[in-house]
CSV table of C-alpha atoms and ligand atoms in Angstrom, one decimal:
chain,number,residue,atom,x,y,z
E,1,UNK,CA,25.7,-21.3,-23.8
E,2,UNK,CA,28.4,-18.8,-25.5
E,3,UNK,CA,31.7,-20.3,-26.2
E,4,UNK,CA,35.2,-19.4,-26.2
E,5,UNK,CA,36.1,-19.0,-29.6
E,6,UNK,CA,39.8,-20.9,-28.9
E,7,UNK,CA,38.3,-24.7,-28.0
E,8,UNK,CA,39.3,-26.9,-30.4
E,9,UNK,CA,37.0,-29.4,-30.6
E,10,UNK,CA,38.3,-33.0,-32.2
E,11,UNK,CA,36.7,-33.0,-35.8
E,12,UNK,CA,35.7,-29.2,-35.7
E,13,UNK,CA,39.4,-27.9,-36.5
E,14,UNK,CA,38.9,-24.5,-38.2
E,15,UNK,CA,35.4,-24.2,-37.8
E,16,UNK,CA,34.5,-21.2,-34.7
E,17,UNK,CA,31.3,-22.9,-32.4
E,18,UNK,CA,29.1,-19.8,-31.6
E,19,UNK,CA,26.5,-20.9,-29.6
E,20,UNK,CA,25.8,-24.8,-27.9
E,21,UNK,CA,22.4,-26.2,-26.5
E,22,UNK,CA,20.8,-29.4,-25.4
E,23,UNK,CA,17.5,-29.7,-26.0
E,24,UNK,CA,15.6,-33.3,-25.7
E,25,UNK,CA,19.0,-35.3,-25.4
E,26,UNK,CA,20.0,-33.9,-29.2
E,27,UNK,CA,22.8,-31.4,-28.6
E,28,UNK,CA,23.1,-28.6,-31.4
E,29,UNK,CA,25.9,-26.9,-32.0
E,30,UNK,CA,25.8,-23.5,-33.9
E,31,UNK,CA,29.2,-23.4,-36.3
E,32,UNK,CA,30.5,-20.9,-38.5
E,33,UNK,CA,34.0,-21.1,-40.4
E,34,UNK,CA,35.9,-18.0,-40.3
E,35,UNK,CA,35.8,-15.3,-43.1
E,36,UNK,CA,38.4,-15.3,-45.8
E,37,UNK,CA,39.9,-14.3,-49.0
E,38,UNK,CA,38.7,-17.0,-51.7
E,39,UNK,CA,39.3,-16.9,-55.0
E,40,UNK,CA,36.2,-16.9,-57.3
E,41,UNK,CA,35.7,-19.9,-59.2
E,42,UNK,CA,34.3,-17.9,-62.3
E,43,UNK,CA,37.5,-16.0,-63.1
E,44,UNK,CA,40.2,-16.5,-60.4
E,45,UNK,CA,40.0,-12.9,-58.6
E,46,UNK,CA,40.3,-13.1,-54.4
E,47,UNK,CA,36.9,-11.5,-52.5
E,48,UNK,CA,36.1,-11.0,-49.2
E,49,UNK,CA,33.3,-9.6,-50.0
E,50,UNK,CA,29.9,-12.0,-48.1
E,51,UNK,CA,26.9,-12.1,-50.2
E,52,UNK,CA,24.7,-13.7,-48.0
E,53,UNK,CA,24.6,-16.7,-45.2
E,54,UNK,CA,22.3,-19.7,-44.9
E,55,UNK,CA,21.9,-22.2,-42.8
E,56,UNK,CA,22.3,-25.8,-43.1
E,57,UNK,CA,21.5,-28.4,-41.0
E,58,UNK,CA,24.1,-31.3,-40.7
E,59,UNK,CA,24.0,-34.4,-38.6
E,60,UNK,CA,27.1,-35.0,-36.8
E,61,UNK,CA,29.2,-37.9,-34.9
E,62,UNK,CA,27.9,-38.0,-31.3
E,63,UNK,CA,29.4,-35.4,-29.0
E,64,UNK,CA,29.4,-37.1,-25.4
E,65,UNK,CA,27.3,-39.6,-26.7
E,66,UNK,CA,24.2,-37.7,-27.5
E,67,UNK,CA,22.9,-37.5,-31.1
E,68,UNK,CA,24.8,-34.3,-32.9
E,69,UNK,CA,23.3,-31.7,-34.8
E,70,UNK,CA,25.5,-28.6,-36.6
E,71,UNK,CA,23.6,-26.2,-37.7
E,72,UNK,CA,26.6,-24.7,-40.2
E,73,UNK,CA,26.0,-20.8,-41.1
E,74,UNK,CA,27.0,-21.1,-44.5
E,75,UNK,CA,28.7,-18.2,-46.2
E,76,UNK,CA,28.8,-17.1,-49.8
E,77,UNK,CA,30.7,-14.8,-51.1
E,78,UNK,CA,30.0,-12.4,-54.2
E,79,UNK,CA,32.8,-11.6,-56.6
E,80,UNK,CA,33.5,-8.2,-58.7
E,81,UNK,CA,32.6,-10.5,-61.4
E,82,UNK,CA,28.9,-11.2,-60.0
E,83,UNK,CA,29.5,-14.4,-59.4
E,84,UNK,CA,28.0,-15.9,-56.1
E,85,UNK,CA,30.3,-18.7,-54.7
E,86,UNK,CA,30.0,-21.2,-51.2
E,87,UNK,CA,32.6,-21.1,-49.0
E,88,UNK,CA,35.1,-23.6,-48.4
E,89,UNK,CA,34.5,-25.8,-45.1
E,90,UNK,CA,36.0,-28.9,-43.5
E,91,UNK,CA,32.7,-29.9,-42.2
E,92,UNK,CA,30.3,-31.0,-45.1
E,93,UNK,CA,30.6,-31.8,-49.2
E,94,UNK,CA,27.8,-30.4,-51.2
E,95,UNK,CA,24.8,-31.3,-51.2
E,96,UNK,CA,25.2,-34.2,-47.9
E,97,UNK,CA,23.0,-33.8,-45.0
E,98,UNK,CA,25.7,-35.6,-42.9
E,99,UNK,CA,28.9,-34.0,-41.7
E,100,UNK,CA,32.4,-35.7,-43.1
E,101,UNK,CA,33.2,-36.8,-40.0
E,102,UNK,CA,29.8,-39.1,-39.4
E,103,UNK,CA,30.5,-40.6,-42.7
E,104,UNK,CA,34.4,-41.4,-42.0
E,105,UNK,CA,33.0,-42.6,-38.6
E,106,UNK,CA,30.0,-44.6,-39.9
E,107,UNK,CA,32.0,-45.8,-42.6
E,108,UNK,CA,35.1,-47.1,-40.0
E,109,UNK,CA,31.8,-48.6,-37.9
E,110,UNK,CA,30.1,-50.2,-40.4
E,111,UNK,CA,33.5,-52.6,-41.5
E,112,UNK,CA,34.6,-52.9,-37.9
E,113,UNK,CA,31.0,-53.2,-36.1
E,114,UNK,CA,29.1,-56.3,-35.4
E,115,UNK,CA,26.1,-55.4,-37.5
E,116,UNK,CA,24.5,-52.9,-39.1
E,117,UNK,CA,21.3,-52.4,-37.2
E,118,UNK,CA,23.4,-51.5,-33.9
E,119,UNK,CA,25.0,-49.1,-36.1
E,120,UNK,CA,22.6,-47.5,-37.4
E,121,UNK,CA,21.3,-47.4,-33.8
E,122,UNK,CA,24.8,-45.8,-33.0
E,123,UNK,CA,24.9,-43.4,-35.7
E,124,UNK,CA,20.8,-42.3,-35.0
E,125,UNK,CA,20.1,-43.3,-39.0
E,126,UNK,CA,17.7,-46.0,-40.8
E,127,UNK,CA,18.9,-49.3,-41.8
E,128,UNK,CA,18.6,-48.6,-45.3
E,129,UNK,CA,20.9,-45.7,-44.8
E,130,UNK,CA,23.8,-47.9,-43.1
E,131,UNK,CA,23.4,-50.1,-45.8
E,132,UNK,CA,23.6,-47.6,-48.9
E,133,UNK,CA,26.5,-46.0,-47.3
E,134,UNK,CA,28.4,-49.9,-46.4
E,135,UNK,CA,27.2,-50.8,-50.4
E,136,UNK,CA,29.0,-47.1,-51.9
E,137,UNK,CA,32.1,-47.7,-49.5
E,138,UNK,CA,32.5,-51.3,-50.8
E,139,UNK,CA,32.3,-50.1,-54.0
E,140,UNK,CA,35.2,-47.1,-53.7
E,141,UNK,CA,37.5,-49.6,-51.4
E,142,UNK,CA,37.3,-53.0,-52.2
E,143,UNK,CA,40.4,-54.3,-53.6
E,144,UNK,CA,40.1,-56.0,-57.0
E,145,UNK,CA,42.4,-58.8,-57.3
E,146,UNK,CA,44.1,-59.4,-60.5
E,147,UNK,CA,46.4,-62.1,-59.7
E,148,UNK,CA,46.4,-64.4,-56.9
E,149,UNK,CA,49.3,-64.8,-54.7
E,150,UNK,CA,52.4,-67.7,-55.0
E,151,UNK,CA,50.6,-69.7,-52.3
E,152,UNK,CA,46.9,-70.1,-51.8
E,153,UNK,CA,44.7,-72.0,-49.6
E,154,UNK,CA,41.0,-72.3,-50.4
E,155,UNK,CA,38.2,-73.1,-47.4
E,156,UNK,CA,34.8,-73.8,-48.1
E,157,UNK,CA,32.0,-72.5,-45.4
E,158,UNK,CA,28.5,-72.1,-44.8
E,159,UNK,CA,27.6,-68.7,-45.9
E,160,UNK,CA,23.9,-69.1,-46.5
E,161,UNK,CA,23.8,-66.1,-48.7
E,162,UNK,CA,21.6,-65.7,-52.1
E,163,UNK,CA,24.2,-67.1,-54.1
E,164,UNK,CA,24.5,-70.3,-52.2
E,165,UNK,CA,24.6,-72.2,-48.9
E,166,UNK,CA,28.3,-72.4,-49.0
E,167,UNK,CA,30.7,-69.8,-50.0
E,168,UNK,CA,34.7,-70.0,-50.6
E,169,UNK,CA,36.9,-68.4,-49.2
E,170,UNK,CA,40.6,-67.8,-50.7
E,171,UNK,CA,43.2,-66.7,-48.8
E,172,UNK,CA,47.3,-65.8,-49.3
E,173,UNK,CA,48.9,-69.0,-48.1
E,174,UNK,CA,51.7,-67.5,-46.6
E,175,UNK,CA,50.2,-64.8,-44.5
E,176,UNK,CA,46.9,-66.2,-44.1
E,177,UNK,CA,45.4,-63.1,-45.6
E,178,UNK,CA,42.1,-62.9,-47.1
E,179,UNK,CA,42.0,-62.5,-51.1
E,180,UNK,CA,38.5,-63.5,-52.0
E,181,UNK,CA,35.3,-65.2,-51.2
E,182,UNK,CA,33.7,-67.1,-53.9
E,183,UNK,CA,30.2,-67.2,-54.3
E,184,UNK,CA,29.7,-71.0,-54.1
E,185,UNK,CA,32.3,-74.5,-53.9
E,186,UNK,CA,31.5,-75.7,-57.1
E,187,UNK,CA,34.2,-77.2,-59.2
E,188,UNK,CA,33.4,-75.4,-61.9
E,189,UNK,CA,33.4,-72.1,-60.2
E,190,UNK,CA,36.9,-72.2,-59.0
E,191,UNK,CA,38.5,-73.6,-61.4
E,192,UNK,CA,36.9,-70.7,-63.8
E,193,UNK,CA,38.4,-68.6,-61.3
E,194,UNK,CA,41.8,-69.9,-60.9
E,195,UNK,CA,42.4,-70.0,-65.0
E,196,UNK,CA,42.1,-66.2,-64.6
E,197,UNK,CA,43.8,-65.2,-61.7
E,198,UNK,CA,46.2,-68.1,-61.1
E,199,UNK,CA,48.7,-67.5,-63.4
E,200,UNK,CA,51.3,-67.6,-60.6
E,201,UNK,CA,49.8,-69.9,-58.3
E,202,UNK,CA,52.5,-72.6,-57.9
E,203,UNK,CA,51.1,-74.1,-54.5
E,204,UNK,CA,47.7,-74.2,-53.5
E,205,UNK,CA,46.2,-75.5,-49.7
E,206,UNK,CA,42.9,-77.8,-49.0
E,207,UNK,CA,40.9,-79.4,-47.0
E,208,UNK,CA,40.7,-83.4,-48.7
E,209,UNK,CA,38.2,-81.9,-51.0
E,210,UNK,CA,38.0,-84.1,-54.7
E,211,UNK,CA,36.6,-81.3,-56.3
E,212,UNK,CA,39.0,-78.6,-55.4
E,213,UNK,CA,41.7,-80.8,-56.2
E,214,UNK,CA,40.3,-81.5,-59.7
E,215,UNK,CA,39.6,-77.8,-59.8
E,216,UNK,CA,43.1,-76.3,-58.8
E,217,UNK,CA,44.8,-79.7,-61.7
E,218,UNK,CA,42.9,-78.5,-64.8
E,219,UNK,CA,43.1,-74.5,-64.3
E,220,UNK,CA,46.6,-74.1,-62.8
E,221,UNK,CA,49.7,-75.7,-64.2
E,222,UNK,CA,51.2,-78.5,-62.4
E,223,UNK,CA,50.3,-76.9,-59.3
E,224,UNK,CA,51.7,-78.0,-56.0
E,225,UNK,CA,48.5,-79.4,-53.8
E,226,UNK,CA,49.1,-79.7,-50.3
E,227,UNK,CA,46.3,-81.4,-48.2
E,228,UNK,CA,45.3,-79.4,-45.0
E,229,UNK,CA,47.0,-81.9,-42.7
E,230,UNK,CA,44.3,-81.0,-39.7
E,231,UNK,CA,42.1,-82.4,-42.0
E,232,UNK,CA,43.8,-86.1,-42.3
E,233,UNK,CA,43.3,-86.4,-38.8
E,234,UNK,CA,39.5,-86.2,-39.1
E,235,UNK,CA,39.2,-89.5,-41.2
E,236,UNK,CA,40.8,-91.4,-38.6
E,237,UNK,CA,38.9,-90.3,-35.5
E,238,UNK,CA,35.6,-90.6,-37.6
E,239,UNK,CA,36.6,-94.2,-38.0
E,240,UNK,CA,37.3,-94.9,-34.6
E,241,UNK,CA,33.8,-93.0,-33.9
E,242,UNK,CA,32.1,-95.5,-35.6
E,243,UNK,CA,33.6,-98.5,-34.0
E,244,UNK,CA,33.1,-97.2,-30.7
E,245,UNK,CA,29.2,-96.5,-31.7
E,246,UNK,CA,29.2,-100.0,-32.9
E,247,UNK,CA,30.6,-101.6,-29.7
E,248,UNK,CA,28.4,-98.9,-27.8
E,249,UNK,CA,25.6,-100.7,-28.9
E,250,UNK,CA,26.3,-104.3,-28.0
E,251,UNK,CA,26.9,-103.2,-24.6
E,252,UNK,CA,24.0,-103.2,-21.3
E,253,UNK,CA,22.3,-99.9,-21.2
E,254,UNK,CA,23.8,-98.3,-18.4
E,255,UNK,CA,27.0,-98.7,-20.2
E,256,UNK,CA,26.2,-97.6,-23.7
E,257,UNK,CA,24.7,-94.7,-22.0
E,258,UNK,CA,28.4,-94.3,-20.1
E,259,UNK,CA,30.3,-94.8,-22.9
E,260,UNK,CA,28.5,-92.5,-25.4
E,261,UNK,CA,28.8,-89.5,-22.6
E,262,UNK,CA,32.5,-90.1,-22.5
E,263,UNK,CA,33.4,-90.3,-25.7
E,264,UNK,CA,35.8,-88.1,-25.7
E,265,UNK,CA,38.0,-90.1,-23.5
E,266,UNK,CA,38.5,-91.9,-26.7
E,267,UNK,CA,39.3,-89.0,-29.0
E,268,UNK,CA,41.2,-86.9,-26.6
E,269,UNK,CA,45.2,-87.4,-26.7
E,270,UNK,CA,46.0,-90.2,-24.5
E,271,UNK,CA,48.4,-88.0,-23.0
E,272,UNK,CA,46.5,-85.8,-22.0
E,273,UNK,CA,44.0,-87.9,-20.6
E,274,UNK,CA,43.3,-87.3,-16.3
E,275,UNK,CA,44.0,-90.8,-14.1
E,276,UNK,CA,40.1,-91.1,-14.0
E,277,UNK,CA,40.1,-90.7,-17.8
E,278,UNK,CA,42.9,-93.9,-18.3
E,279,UNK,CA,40.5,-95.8,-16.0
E,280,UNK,CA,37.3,-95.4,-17.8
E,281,UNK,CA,39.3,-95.7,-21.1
E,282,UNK,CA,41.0,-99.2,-20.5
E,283,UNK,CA,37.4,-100.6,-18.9
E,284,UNK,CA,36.1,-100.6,-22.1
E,285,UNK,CA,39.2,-101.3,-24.5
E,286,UNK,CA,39.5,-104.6,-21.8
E,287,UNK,CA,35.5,-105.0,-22.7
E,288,UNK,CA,35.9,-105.0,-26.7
E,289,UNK,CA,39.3,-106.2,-28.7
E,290,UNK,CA,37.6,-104.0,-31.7
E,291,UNK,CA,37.9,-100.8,-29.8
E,292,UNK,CA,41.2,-101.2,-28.6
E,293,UNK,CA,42.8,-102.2,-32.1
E,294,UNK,CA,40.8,-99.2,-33.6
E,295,UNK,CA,41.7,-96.9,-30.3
E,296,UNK,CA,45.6,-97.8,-31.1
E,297,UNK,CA,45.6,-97.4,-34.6
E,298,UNK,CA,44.5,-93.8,-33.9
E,299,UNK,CA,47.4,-93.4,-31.5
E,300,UNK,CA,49.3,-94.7,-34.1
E,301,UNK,CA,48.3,-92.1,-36.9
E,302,UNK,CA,48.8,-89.0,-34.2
E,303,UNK,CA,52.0,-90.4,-33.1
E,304,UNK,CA,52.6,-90.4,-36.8
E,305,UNK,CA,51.6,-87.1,-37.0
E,306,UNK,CA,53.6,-86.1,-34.5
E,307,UNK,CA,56.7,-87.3,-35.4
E,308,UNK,CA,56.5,-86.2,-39.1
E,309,UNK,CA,56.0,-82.4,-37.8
E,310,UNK,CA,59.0,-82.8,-35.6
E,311,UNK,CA,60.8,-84.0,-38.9
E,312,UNK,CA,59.4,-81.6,-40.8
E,313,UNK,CA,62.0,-78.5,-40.3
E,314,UNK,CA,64.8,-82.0,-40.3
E,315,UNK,CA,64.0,-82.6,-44.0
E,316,UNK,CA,63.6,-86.4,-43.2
E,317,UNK,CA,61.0,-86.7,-46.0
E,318,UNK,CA,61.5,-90.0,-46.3
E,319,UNK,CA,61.1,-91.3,-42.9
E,320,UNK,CA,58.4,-89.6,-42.9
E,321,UNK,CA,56.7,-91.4,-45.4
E,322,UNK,CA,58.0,-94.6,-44.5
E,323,UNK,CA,56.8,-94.7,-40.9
E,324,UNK,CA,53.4,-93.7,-43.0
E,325,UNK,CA,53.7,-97.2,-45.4
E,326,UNK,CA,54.2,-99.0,-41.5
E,327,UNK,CA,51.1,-97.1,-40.2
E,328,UNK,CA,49.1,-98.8,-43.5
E,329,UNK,CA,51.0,-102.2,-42.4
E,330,UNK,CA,50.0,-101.8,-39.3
E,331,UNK,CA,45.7,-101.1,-40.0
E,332,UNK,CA,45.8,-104.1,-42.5
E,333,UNK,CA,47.6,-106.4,-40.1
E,334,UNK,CA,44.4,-105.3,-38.0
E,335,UNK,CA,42.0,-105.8,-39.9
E,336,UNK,CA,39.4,-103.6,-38.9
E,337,UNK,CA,37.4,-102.4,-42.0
E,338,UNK,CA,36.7,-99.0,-40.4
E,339,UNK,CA,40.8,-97.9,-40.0
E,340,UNK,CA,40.9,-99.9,-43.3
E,341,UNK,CA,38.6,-97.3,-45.1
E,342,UNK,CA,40.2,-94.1,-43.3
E,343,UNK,CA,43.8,-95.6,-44.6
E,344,UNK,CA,42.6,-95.6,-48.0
E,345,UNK,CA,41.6,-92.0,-47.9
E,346,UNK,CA,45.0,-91.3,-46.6
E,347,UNK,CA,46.3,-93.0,-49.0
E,348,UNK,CA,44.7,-91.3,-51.9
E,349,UNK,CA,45.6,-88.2,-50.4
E,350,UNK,CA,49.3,-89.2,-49.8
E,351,UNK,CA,50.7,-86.8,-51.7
E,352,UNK,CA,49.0,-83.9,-51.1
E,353,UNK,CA,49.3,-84.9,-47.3
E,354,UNK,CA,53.2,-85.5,-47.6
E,355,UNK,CA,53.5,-82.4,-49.4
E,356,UNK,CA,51.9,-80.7,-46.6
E,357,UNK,CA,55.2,-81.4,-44.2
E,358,UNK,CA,57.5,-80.7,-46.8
E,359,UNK,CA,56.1,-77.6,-47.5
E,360,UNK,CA,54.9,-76.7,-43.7
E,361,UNK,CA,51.8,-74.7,-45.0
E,362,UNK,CA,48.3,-75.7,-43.7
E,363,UNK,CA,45.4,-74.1,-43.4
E,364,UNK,CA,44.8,-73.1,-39.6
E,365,UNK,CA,44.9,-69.8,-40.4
E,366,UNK,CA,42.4,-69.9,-43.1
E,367,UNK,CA,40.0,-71.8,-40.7
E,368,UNK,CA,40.5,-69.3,-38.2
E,369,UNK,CA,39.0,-66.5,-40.9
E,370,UNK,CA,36.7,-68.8,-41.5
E,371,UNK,CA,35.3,-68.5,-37.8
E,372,UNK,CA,35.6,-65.3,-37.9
E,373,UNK,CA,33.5,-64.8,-41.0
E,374,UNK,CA,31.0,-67.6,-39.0
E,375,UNK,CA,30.7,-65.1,-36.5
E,376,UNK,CA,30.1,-62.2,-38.6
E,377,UNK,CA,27.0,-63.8,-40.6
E,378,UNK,CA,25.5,-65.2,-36.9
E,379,UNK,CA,25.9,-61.4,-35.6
E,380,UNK,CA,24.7,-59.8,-38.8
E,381,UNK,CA,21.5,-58.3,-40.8
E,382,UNK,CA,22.2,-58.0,-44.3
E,383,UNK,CA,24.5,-61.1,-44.9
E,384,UNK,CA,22.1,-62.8,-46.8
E,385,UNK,CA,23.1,-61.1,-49.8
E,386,UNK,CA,26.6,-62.7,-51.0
E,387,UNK,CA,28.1,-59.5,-52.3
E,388,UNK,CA,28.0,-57.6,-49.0
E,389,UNK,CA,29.4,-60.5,-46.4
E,390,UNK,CA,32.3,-60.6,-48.9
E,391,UNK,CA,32.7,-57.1,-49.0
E,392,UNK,CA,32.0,-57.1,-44.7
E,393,UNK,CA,35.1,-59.8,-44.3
E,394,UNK,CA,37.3,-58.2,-47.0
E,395,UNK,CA,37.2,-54.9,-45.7
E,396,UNK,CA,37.0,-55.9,-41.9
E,397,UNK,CA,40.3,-57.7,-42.8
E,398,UNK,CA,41.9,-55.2,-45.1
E,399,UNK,CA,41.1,-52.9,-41.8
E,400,UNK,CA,42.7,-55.2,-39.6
E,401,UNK,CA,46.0,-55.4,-41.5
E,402,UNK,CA,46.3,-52.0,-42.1
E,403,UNK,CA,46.7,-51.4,-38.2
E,404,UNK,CA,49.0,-54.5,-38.3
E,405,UNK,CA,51.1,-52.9,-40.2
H,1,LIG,ZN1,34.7,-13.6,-60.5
């Protein structure tokens, strides 16, 4: 088919189409870009004069979503000075068999895609290719960080690459913005990396994690810790887990059966909790004094929790840790040894977990990248290798904020 010469066709501005064609679902597109004066590279003079055309065969973004092919008549013109010279052309750089749009599109694909096979699919190349082009991107785009932000919060999760079955992952405090992914949790490793980035890190966000906090104390100076405070909860209901299992197990086996299916009657808020739920809940605290002390000692600590958020924006620090000290009162007055043992992690952490409402940072928003990065490795080939997931979640992110904003 002939074509009009005045279609503009997206990502073929200033190039004329002469002639298109179909032929076993690959559509080829004849292009030429319209003759004009160039300067000679040799020794500045303007030609118009051709020398010769060639062709060049170019793959292209799908058109319609059929594989592409250009085949670009390539001019070059001859100056007075007998120099031969290409064209210039918005299509291809020198020497690529791959038109500039494919490679802005493969690129934009290959951070924002789920993986790189279906890419590759997409973009009717290898594998290997996807990955050489993913590994030279990287290279050109990634931001290197210098110094880390004011705030940072630091998040440990299973990466399962080459460099280690967990990776770190550190992230601006304030926004919740990626900065890094280290390539393993040791202590070492981070604090090696906080002496040379930190140098302004005055506050720094965790999960109860002892080597992390030794980590961010020796590199960084007299750095504000805050403990993730979604994290303090965990201890508690891990305690109260374990009495119910315990009690679980005295009981007939219909009812240990019962009780383990609806466990999370126990864990959920009692708030929250249907008419049917409050039923089955106060069968078994009637059945066992040890689950209903630990059962309202967990109440205790959320409504605990609770209060100290709504205090938070108050500035009632020290209510806050007060009604903590009569939560401890409370568990040893108890005296169950499993609350007992999730107090005196709280306590250890008191602190960092007080800090955590005076400050109001926390890391949900880290644990949400987190997921995201989960879901990233489960969907992708080639995330074995440490270097590219970071790179994948980095760039995927740094994408994602540049739309933002
Ligand atoms: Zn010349």
């Amino acid at each position: 088919m002939h074509m009009n010469h005045n279609i503009t066709i997206p990502g073929l501005q200033g190039v004329r189409v002469l002639h298109t064609d179909e032929r076993e679902g690959v559509v080829h597109l004849q292009v030429v870009v319209p003759r004009k004066r160039s300067r000679c590279p040799a020794c500045g003079v303007w030609t118009r004069r051709v020398h010769d055309y060639r062709w060049q065969r170019v793959q292209h973004t799908a058109w319609f979503e059929r594989p592409t092919v250009l085949h670009y008549r390539r001019r070059r013109y001859v100056c007075p000075c007998g120099k031969r010279f290409a064209e210039a052309n918005p299509l291809v750089d020198r020497y690529q068999r791959h038109s500039r749009e494919w490679n802005q599109a493969l690129g934009l694909r290959l951070v924002t895609g789920k993986n790189f096979t279906d890419t590759a699919r997409q973009f009717s190349t290898s594998v290997t290719t996807a990955l050489r082009r993913f590994d030279e991107l990287a290279s050109r785009t990634l931001p290197h960080v210098e110094q880390l932000p004011r705030v940072i919060a630091v998040d440990e999760y299973k990466g399962d690459t080459n460099a280690g079955k967990y990776q770190l992952l550190v992230a601006d405090g304030a926004t919740g913005r990626p900065v890094d992914i280290l390539p393993d949790r040791k202590k070492e490793t981070l604090k090696q990396y906080l002496q040379q980035k930190g140098g302004q890190v005055e506050v720094v966000v965790m999960d109860m994690s002892a080597p992390f906090h030794q980590a961010a104390r020796r590199a960084l100076n007299r750095p504000i810790i805050v403990a993730d405070r979604f994290h303090v909860h965990r201890h508690v209901y891990w305690a109260l887990e374990r009495v119910r299992r315990r009690v679980q197990h005295t009981l007939s086996s219909y009812h240990r059966k019962r009780c383990k299916r609806l466990k999370h009657v126990f864990t959920k808020k009692a708030e929250d909790l249907t008419a049917q739920q409050v039923k089955i809940r106060d069968q078994y605290l009637a059945g066992s004094e040890e689950l209903r002390t630990a059962y309202e000692l967990k109440e205790a600590f959320r409504a605990w929790f609770e209060r100290s958020k709504r205090r938070m924006t108050t500035g009632q620090a020290g209510a806050i840790r007060d009604d903590l000290y009569a939560f401890y009162r409370q568990v040893e007055a108890s005296g169950c040894p499993d609350m007992a043992q999730a107090a005196a992690t709280v306590r250890r952490w008191q602190t960092e977990i007080l800090n955590s409402f005076t400050f109001d940072y926390h890391n949900g928003t880290v644990e949400g990248l987190n997921n995201q990065t989960k879901v990233i490795k489960r969907n992708a080939f080639g995330f074995q290798r440490y270097d590219r997931l970071r790179a994948k979640v980095l760039l995927h992110h740094q994408y994602k904020w540049s739309l933002a904003g």
